[in-house]
Amino acid sequence: MASYAKTSGRDETLSSVIVPSPQRSFSHLYIEKEALDEPDTKLLRKRFPKATVVEIDRYTELFNRSGQSFAAQKAVPKLILAKKREDLLYRGSPYTPNFGHRRFFYNAMILNCLYNCEYCYLQGMYRSGNLVWFVNSGDFFQAVAEELKKGPLYLCISYDTDMLAFENLLPLCARWAEFSRKEPGLTIELRTKSANYRALARNAEAHERFILAWTLSPEAVSRRYEQGTPPITQRLASAREAMEAGWPVRLCFDPVLLEGEWEEDYRQLFAEAFAQIDPKRLQDVSVGFFRSNRDFLKTMRRQRPDSALLNRPWQADAAKQLTYPTSEIEEARATLRSELLRYLPEGKIHFA
Amino acid sequence: MVRKCPIRLGFVFALMDEARPFIREWPMKPVHPLPGFSFFQGEDVAAVVTGMGSERASAGTTALLSWIYTENRALAPHRFFGRTSRLPDFSLFNIGLAGRIDRNPETLGQTFLIHRLRHQATGETFYPDLLYRWEGVPEASLTTVAKPVFGDSAKEGLDADLVDMEGSGILIGARAFLQNHQVHFYKIASDLLSPMKNLRQTTGPWLQQSARKLVPGLKRWLSQPPESPPLTEAQFVWMHSVAEKLRFSFTRTKTWEQLCLSTVLQGKPLPLDYHPPANLSKKDQHEQWHHMQKLLGVTKP
Ligand code: SF4
């Protein structure tokens, strides 16, 4: 997989790195001793020349320890560079839309996210708010190549993070785009809230099996709950640019929050989105309502005791996911579907 | 001293010589809340001097935190509600002397912020969450040993920049009360792994210098208001009195607390004027439970 360890050859300075406030840089890099010589480690160290390097044995001793505060760490996150030795590829969860692909997988080359969405399940899943970057990227490509021998697969590469937000640091998304171009059985979805499309475009060319999926929320929801993410206008501008360059683009309205004037907010959001994005060229849209498993929500509430959103009395659905009452979801689904049908055919609308 | 505000900062020192400059600089006065250790307190700070060694450091830390926990809880119980830490709005600092393993004389007297702490006996490693950095305070790693170590041969297996005898004990003592980001270690390089004569005369000025550097920064940090608790004291007291009067089970109390919290966070008021009758029969308690949910505007939790 050496060819995928290649970088753009550009020496982007830190000032061009799009990372959200409050942290435009990392004060510390914790690096596994075994990862010190990986090419990606060396590249990332160059990106943060002023960071203090602390050598560690295994990332788990730092990331998985008890007694951490996700919220406190999220305020000043540290970057951990490590090697992933197992679980390089996971089967997709039945609660995630698979868009008709039978063999749905995801991987996690980065754990945690630069953004800080109030509803994010990562704060219920991980004990740490720090970021882990697995620098043995070749092994991840190898794992997918092995799985491809068993049949075509659909792979989500930005599952437990927002990978495009990191693209100025290392062109990981571009590497996957180039990899999938050469693997006819592989379709990749890159889900993002970032407006960092140009960083991908610098290093990869569009092709039909690399789907760029932008998550959108009404501006009021985004401002209130999606701390650090680019405004919706910037995300849409990025999506439009990508579509014009020939990338398949998906729009994800997920999680839908039934708050305030949500019907009007979504009407406006769809109007704004489809004024920018040609519905005929759009791959499809995906819609999902807020949902969480009970254990994650319990942890998320502990991390954010002041969150009105997380602390409301959610109800368990048939799949034991905590969400809005079924009747409210059904009504909202009908409303959103009929609004989307003004722009798109039925076949392009997927509900999670 | 009658306490008016919760204690937000705690210090653990092994030796009185280490503590003195900080106690003076703050200032703090001796108090006697518990036997076995020397305690000091200022308006919103407290300190313990534990004596040398990991066990004493651990026991002294637990004693300090138990005392502070009791004091803070009595003063502002609503600040503890819904928080992940058992002792919220609080930070613990260990400041003390440590041997310099590379025996570099230029580092003597320098204060270091510890970013990795290893317990030699168990091999366990701890990484403090570094939320504060200080101008002119470099970072270092620390290993805690059971016995004093001297000479070049002692360097074997220490795998750190500095060596002390208390660090990991303090961590163990703090574990039941604090989260990682609440515990911080600063060490002053005091020797090059050789027995020191006139310790007090040599290290006194270094400790003084360290106190002058750290105390103003810590005071600035203390001047920032703590996180606001999700419930006010009145809301918290009412919520608890309802749970007590209606003799809610543990699970029902948790559900009740979640309902109250959710109500407040949605911007709705709690019916603080309503007080359910006490000593109800089981059946009436059950009816009251439904009534309370209705009052909060919830039909099915
Ligand atoms: S962008 Fe996605 S992964 Fe990142 S914080 Fe928001 S919800 Fe979580």
XYZ file of C-alpha atoms and ligand atoms in Angstrom:
661
model
C 0.000 0.000 0.000
C 3.029 2.230 -0.228
C 1.521 4.242 -3.029
C -1.194 5.400 -0.659
C 1.328 6.694 1.824
C 2.249 9.371 -0.689
C 1.410 12.944 0.229
C 0.506 15.869 -1.916
C 4.078 17.097 -1.877
C 2.795 20.463 -0.751
C 3.999 21.899 2.478
C 0.852 23.466 3.838
C 1.540 25.755 6.718
C -0.479 25.514 9.878
C -2.280 28.739 9.058
C -3.930 27.021 6.119
C -5.172 24.168 8.256
C -8.891 24.408 8.734
C -9.455 23.420 12.298
C -12.178 25.013 14.360
C -11.625 27.243 17.320
C -10.775 27.098 20.136
C -7.874 24.893 19.033
C -6.044 25.859 15.886
C -3.162 23.646 16.862
C -2.296 20.873 19.297
C -0.105 21.629 22.289
C 0.787 17.956 22.731
C 1.281 14.935 20.540
C 1.177 11.625 22.395
C 2.888 9.103 20.162
C 3.077 5.343 20.544
C 6.705 4.250 20.514
C 5.877 1.751 17.757
C 4.319 4.511 15.677
C 7.247 6.913 15.853
C 8.753 5.802 12.546
C 5.534 5.642 10.509
C 5.619 8.067 7.544
C 2.305 9.619 8.590
C 3.671 10.262 12.084
C 6.587 12.146 10.606
C 4.278 14.211 8.413
C 1.944 15.035 11.280
C 4.840 16.022 13.526
C 5.888 18.518 10.883
C 2.418 20.025 11.003
C 2.776 20.768 14.712
C 6.415 21.681 15.206
C 5.792 23.444 18.512
C 3.855 20.597 20.099
C 5.408 18.736 23.016
C 5.885 15.073 22.143
C 5.122 12.540 24.867
C 5.996 8.945 24.057
C 3.495 6.315 25.134
C 3.337 2.530 24.960
C -0.274 2.030 23.796
C -2.907 4.628 22.954
C -5.422 2.711 25.048
C -3.563 3.571 28.282
C -4.339 7.203 27.536
C -7.597 7.080 25.610
C -9.492 4.358 27.464
C -8.505 5.115 31.064
C -11.261 5.835 33.543
C -11.852 9.175 35.242
C -11.599 11.328 32.125
C -13.810 14.289 31.380
C -14.817 14.306 27.724
C -15.967 17.912 28.034
C -12.772 19.200 29.700
C -10.565 17.433 27.167
C -12.683 18.634 24.277
C -11.899 22.219 25.286
C -8.158 21.627 24.773
C -7.890 18.356 22.871
C -4.629 16.520 22.468
C -3.636 14.438 19.461
C -2.627 10.810 19.975
C -0.776 9.071 17.140
C -1.058 5.322 17.306
C -1.139 2.075 15.370
C -4.361 0.141 15.060
C -3.584 -3.514 15.373
C -7.010 -5.089 15.088
C -10.552 -4.218 13.987
C -9.414 -2.388 10.894
C -12.854 -2.862 9.380
C -16.259 -3.137 11.058
C -19.634 -4.340 9.791
C -22.172 -1.516 9.660
C -24.840 -1.114 12.311
C -28.408 -2.090 11.380
C -29.523 1.383 12.546
C -27.460 3.140 9.902
C -28.847 3.501 6.380
C -26.941 1.283 3.934
C -28.505 2.727 0.760
C -29.310 -0.715 -0.568
C -25.775 -2.092 -0.208
C -25.791 -5.544 1.294
C -22.164 -5.522 2.381
C -21.936 -2.346 4.410
C -18.744 -1.673 6.378
C -17.068 1.200 8.117
C -13.635 1.886 9.528
C -12.198 4.272 12.076
C -8.816 5.714 11.153
C -9.464 8.687 13.409
C -11.346 8.528 16.697
C -13.178 11.674 17.767
C -13.774 14.868 15.961
C -12.551 18.436 15.687
C -16.123 19.650 15.981
C -18.190 19.515 19.143
C -21.835 18.807 18.360
C -24.032 18.681 21.428
C -25.915 15.638 20.160
C -22.814 13.698 19.058
C -22.864 10.048 20.118
C -19.071 9.972 20.337
C -19.271 11.612 23.761
C -21.328 8.625 24.879
C -19.077 6.099 23.191
C -15.577 7.250 24.146
C -14.187 8.027 27.557
C -11.868 10.641 26.115
C -12.346 13.886 24.243
C -8.832 13.628 22.792
C -8.245 12.610 19.195
C -6.611 9.378 18.090
C -5.109 9.183 14.623
C -4.074 5.732 13.432
C -0.984 6.314 11.359
C -0.666 2.805 9.891
C -3.003 3.752 7.053
C -1.576 1.058 4.763
C -3.025 -1.635 7.037
C -6.510 -0.135 6.675
C -6.260 -0.229 2.881
C -4.999 -3.781 3.085
C -7.975 -4.827 5.234
C -10.405 -3.416 2.679
C -8.525 -5.036 -0.186
C -8.856 -8.400 1.626
C -12.586 -7.931 2.199
C -13.079 -6.964 -1.444
C -11.941 -10.444 -2.403
C -15.220 -11.703 -0.885
C -17.387 -9.332 -2.927
C -18.227 -5.677 -3.521
C -18.558 -3.485 -0.480
C -19.876 -0.171 0.647
C -17.527 1.577 3.042
C -18.043 4.591 5.280
C -14.650 6.118 6.083
C -15.734 9.087 8.164
C -17.780 7.298 10.732
C -16.469 8.127 14.191
C -15.023 11.453 13.133
C -15.269 14.099 10.428
C -12.363 13.086 8.255
C -12.566 15.855 5.678
C -11.971 18.417 8.430
C -8.443 16.957 8.780
C -7.639 16.864 5.065
C -5.193 19.779 5.202
C -3.096 17.884 7.714
C -2.855 14.687 5.690
C -4.761 13.858 2.497
C -6.419 10.731 3.888
C -9.692 11.268 2.023
C -7.798 11.758 -1.225
C -5.920 8.508 -0.632
C -9.238 6.680 -0.230
C -10.661 8.365 -3.325
C -7.685 7.176 -5.371
C -7.833 3.714 -3.809
C -11.522 3.280 -4.622
C -10.973 4.461 -8.187
C -8.753 1.421 -8.714
C -11.067 -1.005 -6.891
C -14.226 -1.453 -8.967
C -16.090 -3.312 -6.196
C -15.666 -0.522 -3.698
C -18.079 2.352 -3.072
C -17.082 4.850 -0.411
C -19.129 7.398 1.482
C -17.323 10.319 3.099
C -19.695 12.062 5.469
C -18.835 15.557 6.612
C -19.935 18.862 8.025
C -16.767 20.577 6.887
C -16.336 23.070 4.079
C -12.959 21.636 3.244
C -13.747 20.198 -0.167
C -10.868 22.019 -1.871
C -8.330 20.191 0.257
C -9.647 16.931 -1.216
C -9.813 18.335 -4.741
C -6.134 19.273 -4.586
C -5.129 15.640 -4.371
C -7.860 13.551 -5.987
C -10.183 13.570 -8.942
C -13.896 12.873 -8.916
C -15.225 9.440 -9.672
C -18.623 7.849 -9.366
C -17.913 5.490 -6.470
C -16.712 8.090 -4.014
C -19.734 9.815 -2.527
C -19.372 13.076 -0.666
C -22.178 13.315 1.857
C -22.795 16.666 3.519
C -24.766 16.779 6.735
C -27.037 19.797 6.968
C -29.254 21.211 9.690
C -31.308 24.378 9.808
C -29.007 27.304 10.565
C -30.564 27.842 14.016
C -29.929 24.197 14.963
C -26.411 24.331 13.611
C -25.583 27.499 15.523
C -26.998 26.125 18.742
C -25.854 22.520 18.655
C -22.979 22.113 16.183
C -20.141 23.988 17.845
C -17.143 24.609 15.635
C -18.756 23.501 12.361
C -18.809 25.744 9.289
C -22.058 27.604 8.552
C -24.590 25.881 6.302
C -23.898 28.320 3.455
C -20.245 27.228 3.386
C -21.120 23.552 3.490
C -23.534 24.050 0.595
C -20.962 26.008 -1.369
C -18.514 23.134 -0.866
C -21.142 20.579 -1.925
C -21.969 22.573 -5.023
C -18.306 22.868 -6.012
C -17.843 19.135 -5.541
C -20.904 18.343 -7.622
C -19.764 20.618 -10.400
C -16.419 18.830 -10.416
C -18.257 15.545 -10.960
C -18.277 13.984 -7.471
C -21.477 12.179 -6.458
C -23.027 14.287 -3.707
C -25.474 13.206 -1.033
C -27.246 15.512 1.416
C -27.938 14.171 4.890
C -30.518 15.800 7.121
C -29.537 13.922 10.219
C -30.249 14.268 13.053
C -33.535 16.040 12.508
C -34.472 17.805 15.739
C -38.154 18.586 16.147
C -37.589 21.895 17.868
C -39.207 25.305 17.672
C -40.495 26.092 14.188
C -38.864 23.007 12.722
C -41.314 22.660 9.816
C -40.597 26.164 8.606
C -36.867 25.782 9.313
C -36.657 22.644 7.165
C -38.773 24.203 4.415
C -36.262 27.031 4.278
C -33.273 24.714 4.485
C -34.518 22.563 1.585
C -35.225 25.683 -0.466
C -31.735 27.010 0.238
C -30.093 23.657 -0.467
C -31.903 23.019 -3.747
C -31.294 26.548 -4.934
C -27.575 25.678 -4.780
C -27.621 21.982 -5.595
C -29.200 20.670 -8.764
C -31.590 17.933 -7.539
C -31.219 16.081 -10.846
C -27.489 15.651 -10.337
C -27.807 14.898 -6.632
C -27.133 11.269 -5.717
C -29.843 11.195 -3.036
C -30.805 12.530 0.379
C -30.812 10.766 3.699
C -33.029 11.813 6.613
C -32.784 10.585 10.195
C -34.333 11.727 13.448
C -32.341 12.103 16.655
C -31.828 8.658 18.165
C -29.427 7.202 20.679
C -28.921 3.989 22.524
C -29.707 4.162 26.229
C -26.179 3.649 27.532
C -24.662 6.265 25.262
C -27.327 8.783 26.216
C -26.698 8.150 29.892
C -23.007 8.960 29.442
C -23.766 11.906 27.165
C -26.035 13.372 29.827
C -23.300 13.042 32.411
C -20.902 14.840 30.096
C -23.396 17.644 29.476
C -25.647 18.023 32.519
C -26.775 21.402 31.197
C -27.941 20.161 27.791
C -31.674 20.666 27.366
C -31.545 18.506 24.254
C -29.925 15.454 25.831
C -31.815 15.719 29.104
C -35.308 15.734 27.677
C -37.402 12.609 28.330
C -36.751 10.597 25.149
C -38.818 7.522 24.436
C -37.633 4.075 23.430
C -38.731 2.926 19.964
C -39.266 -0.668 18.844
C -35.504 -1.093 18.367
C -34.888 0.237 21.924
C -33.346 3.421 20.569
C -34.255 6.550 22.510
C -35.893 9.048 20.210
C -39.076 11.093 19.686
C -42.439 9.371 20.229
C -43.337 7.216 17.215
C -46.430 9.291 16.406
C -44.353 12.484 16.271
C -41.785 10.811 14.036
C -44.433 9.520 11.670
C -45.993 12.936 11.353
C -42.646 14.634 10.873
C -41.569 12.032 8.339
C -44.693 12.688 6.265
C -44.099 16.448 6.425
C -40.459 16.199 5.416
C -41.158 13.647 2.700
C -43.817 15.792 1.063
C -41.524 18.826 1.252
C -38.613 16.889 -0.279
C -40.867 15.490 -3.023
C -41.188 19.045 -4.305
C -37.554 18.772 -5.375
C -36.720 15.086 -5.678
C -38.278 11.831 -6.882
C -39.295 9.309 -4.210
C -36.427 6.993 -5.122
C -33.839 9.557 -4.060
C -35.235 10.011 -0.551
C -34.010 7.621 2.153
C -35.252 7.679 5.740
C -33.089 6.087 8.421
C -12.951 29.947 60.365
C -16.577 30.000 59.195
C -16.529 29.087 55.539
C -18.445 31.314 53.141
C -17.435 29.826 49.805
C -16.517 26.316 48.680
C -12.869 25.268 48.540
C -11.813 25.247 44.907
C -8.135 24.542 45.138
C -6.170 22.016 47.172
C -2.447 21.467 47.643
C -0.641 18.324 48.699
C 2.899 18.723 50.012
C 5.129 16.002 51.386
C 7.243 18.244 53.616
C 6.587 21.353 55.621
C 9.627 22.922 53.941
C 7.905 22.470 50.582
C 4.604 23.823 51.854
C 5.859 26.890 53.721
C 6.482 29.288 50.796
C 3.084 28.493 49.273
C 1.235 28.791 52.579
C 2.884 32.169 53.158
C 2.427 33.403 49.608
C -1.297 32.605 49.575
C -1.757 32.981 52.684
C -3.256 30.025 54.607
C -3.671 29.285 58.325
C -3.329 25.975 60.220
C -6.594 24.106 60.898
C -7.355 20.745 62.494
C -10.291 19.086 60.728
C -8.863 15.553 61.029
C -6.049 13.891 62.976
C -2.876 12.503 61.446
C -1.801 15.270 59.080
C -1.147 19.020 59.110
C -3.882 20.973 57.337
C -4.025 24.619 56.274
C -6.722 26.732 54.739
C -7.333 30.075 53.109
C -10.560 31.563 51.861
C -11.123 29.099 49.018
C -7.984 26.955 49.230
C -6.735 24.216 51.512
C -3.518 22.246 51.877
C -2.215 19.130 53.563
C 1.310 18.177 54.527
C 1.449 14.407 54.401
C 4.980 13.349 55.264
C 7.241 11.409 52.904
C 6.427 8.317 50.864
C 3.676 7.107 48.635
C 1.468 5.600 51.378
C 1.432 8.729 53.510
C 0.856 10.874 50.409
C -2.089 8.705 49.428
C -3.661 8.719 52.886
C -3.078 12.469 53.306
C -4.644 13.225 49.935
C -7.733 11.173 50.757
C -8.003 12.920 54.126
C -7.766 16.354 52.499
C -10.346 15.517 49.849
C -12.763 13.894 52.329
C -12.663 17.014 54.444
C -13.184 19.317 51.431
C -15.942 17.082 50.066
C -17.836 17.294 53.354
C -17.363 21.060 53.654
C -18.302 21.852 50.052
C -21.279 19.540 50.039
C -22.670 21.068 53.219
C -22.230 24.534 51.775
C -23.599 24.053 48.259
C -25.120 20.598 47.681
C -26.793 21.688 44.434
C -23.340 22.167 42.884
C -22.811 18.389 43.090
C -26.004 17.457 41.255
C -25.576 15.933 37.801
C -21.811 16.412 37.754
C -19.388 13.716 36.634
C -16.783 14.523 39.244
C -17.518 13.615 42.855
C -15.866 16.878 43.854
C -16.744 19.347 41.107
C -15.308 22.853 40.631
C -12.103 21.804 42.340
C -8.465 21.255 41.335
C -5.672 19.542 43.226
C -2.005 20.480 42.923
C 0.986 18.571 44.156
C 4.052 20.765 44.316
C 7.293 19.352 45.605
C 10.922 18.504 45.194
C 12.193 15.793 42.846
C 15.525 14.318 41.827
C 16.786 14.969 38.311
C 17.561 11.637 36.680
C 19.835 12.907 33.886
C 21.889 14.662 36.614
C 22.014 17.860 34.583
C 23.047 20.555 37.078
C 21.560 23.307 34.904
C 18.067 22.121 35.733
C 18.482 22.514 39.504
C 15.895 24.850 40.987
C 13.745 24.736 37.846
C 9.983 24.071 38.207
C 8.569 21.436 35.840
C 4.996 20.637 34.840
C 4.562 16.871 34.815
C 3.021 15.318 31.693
C 3.641 11.649 32.472
C 3.789 9.927 35.830
C 4.861 6.330 36.333
C 4.497 4.263 39.462
C 7.688 2.220 39.522
C 6.350 -0.592 41.692
C 3.364 -1.411 39.463
C 4.497 0.029 36.121
C 1.186 1.911 35.926
C 1.397 5.138 33.942
C -0.744 8.234 34.298
C -1.005 11.134 31.872
C -2.318 14.296 33.510
C -4.709 16.278 31.335
C -2.713 19.388 30.722
C -5.263 22.133 30.748
C -2.932 24.860 31.943
C 0.504 25.728 30.623
C 2.748 28.294 32.223
C 5.212 30.602 30.556
C 8.686 29.532 31.624
C 7.595 26.222 33.156
C 8.955 23.390 31.011
C 7.460 19.906 31.036
C 8.943 16.672 32.296
C 8.079 13.073 33.102
C 8.153 11.689 36.629
C 8.602 8.267 38.203
C 7.531 7.613 41.784
C 9.761 5.225 43.728
C 9.378 3.567 47.113
C 12.827 4.381 48.511
C 15.289 7.221 47.923
C 17.548 6.527 44.933
C 21.152 7.656 44.701
C 23.858 7.508 42.070
C 24.088 6.532 38.421
C 23.129 2.901 38.998
C 19.774 4.031 40.391
C 18.831 5.524 37.028
C 18.177 2.082 35.563
C 14.530 1.480 34.802
C 13.326 4.872 35.992
C 12.451 5.957 32.435
C 11.662 9.567 33.328
C 13.206 13.008 33.769
C 12.448 13.297 37.475
C 11.976 10.972 40.413
C 9.942 11.485 43.597
C 8.379 9.396 46.351
C 4.817 10.743 46.470
C 3.338 11.438 43.003
C 1.585 8.138 42.326
C 0.379 7.927 45.948
C -1.376 11.262 45.514
C -3.075 9.964 42.397
C -4.294 6.868 44.196
C -5.567 8.987 47.078
C -7.407 11.341 44.715
C -9.006 8.700 42.520
C -12.224 8.288 44.487
C -12.961 12.013 44.334
C -11.426 13.582 41.270
C -11.260 13.149 37.526
C -7.923 13.200 35.749
C -8.167 16.787 34.583
C -8.487 17.935 38.197
C -5.052 16.695 39.338
C -1.816 18.524 38.497
C 1.807 17.977 39.385
C 4.610 20.523 39.531
C 8.069 19.410 40.580
C 11.143 21.414 41.405
C 14.428 19.742 40.455
C 16.233 19.672 43.794
C 19.073 17.184 43.461
C 21.010 15.058 41.038
C 20.385 11.719 42.749
C 22.943 12.381 45.450
C 22.266 12.831 49.185
C 21.918 16.515 49.950
C 23.367 18.419 52.833
C 21.623 21.588 53.999
C 18.491 20.742 52.042
C 16.539 23.609 53.565
C 19.177 26.237 52.750
C 19.615 25.014 49.180
C 16.036 24.396 48.193
C 14.397 27.184 50.229
C 15.031 29.897 47.622
C 13.980 27.565 44.770
C 10.677 26.797 46.449
C 10.183 30.471 47.181
C 10.776 31.273 43.519
C 8.384 28.551 42.432
C 5.675 29.847 44.791
C 6.095 33.372 43.418
C 5.702 32.037 39.906
C 2.753 29.679 40.452
C 0.605 31.375 43.107
C -0.393 34.484 41.091
C -1.398 32.286 38.133
C -3.456 30.017 40.360
C -5.127 33.024 41.955
C -6.025 34.333 38.521
C -7.518 30.966 37.660
C -9.494 31.001 40.927
C -10.922 34.412 40.129
C -12.864 32.896 37.225
C -16.346 31.874 38.327
C -17.010 28.118 38.478
C -19.423 26.460 36.054
C -23.050 27.300 36.894
C -24.910 24.280 38.209
C -27.963 23.189 36.190
C -30.327 23.605 39.175
C -30.445 26.479 41.648
C -30.201 25.696 45.327
C -33.962 26.244 45.802
C -34.826 23.912 42.916
C -32.417 21.273 44.198
C -33.756 21.435 47.770
C -37.370 21.185 46.562
C -36.595 18.252 44.260
C -35.001 16.377 47.139
C -37.680 17.143 49.660
C -40.307 15.744 47.259
C -38.299 12.547 46.763
C -37.875 12.158 50.518
C -41.493 12.855 51.414
C -42.810 10.447 48.810
C -40.145 7.884 49.746
C -39.076 7.313 46.167
C -36.986 4.241 45.491
C -33.453 4.745 44.128
C -34.617 4.201 40.533
C -37.632 6.467 40.901
C -35.456 9.154 42.487
C -33.182 9.032 39.428
C -36.195 9.315 37.083
C -37.575 12.157 39.175
C -34.254 14.014 39.092
C -34.064 13.573 35.329
C -37.610 14.959 34.951
C -36.853 17.985 37.115
C -33.600 18.651 35.270
C -35.278 18.304 31.900
C -38.083 20.666 32.969
C -35.633 23.339 34.095
C -33.459 22.975 30.997
C -36.519 23.387 28.755
C -36.955 26.762 30.457
C -40.082 25.675 32.367
C -40.498 26.427 36.097
C -40.626 23.778 38.818
C -43.717 24.096 41.054
C -41.640 25.061 44.091
C -44.717 26.113 46.075
C -46.220 22.668 45.935
C -45.259 20.404 48.834
C -46.705 16.893 48.772
C -48.004 15.577 52.094
C -45.664 13.319 54.075
C -46.382 9.873 55.572
C -48.686 8.733 52.779
C -49.807 5.164 52.256
C -48.142 3.198 49.427
C -51.193 3.758 47.217
C -51.308 7.497 47.885
C -47.565 7.780 47.284
C -48.103 6.197 43.901
C -50.888 8.644 43.085
C -48.704 11.530 44.177
C -45.970 10.295 41.824
C -48.388 10.612 38.910
C -49.548 13.962 40.207
C -45.962 15.242 40.353
C -45.367 14.163 36.760
C -48.488 16.001 35.683
C -47.325 19.113 37.521
C -44.118 18.931 35.524
C -46.118 18.597 32.322
C -44.990 15.015 31.683
C -47.471 12.231 31.186
C -45.201 9.289 30.413
C -41.544 9.503 31.426
S -19.373 16.469 13.112
Fe -20.199 14.439 13.505
S -18.552 13.342 14.537
Fe -18.066 15.511 14.624
S -18.858 16.216 16.613
Fe -20.430 16.603 15.060
S -21.740 14.765 15.107
Fe -19.818 14.245 16.134
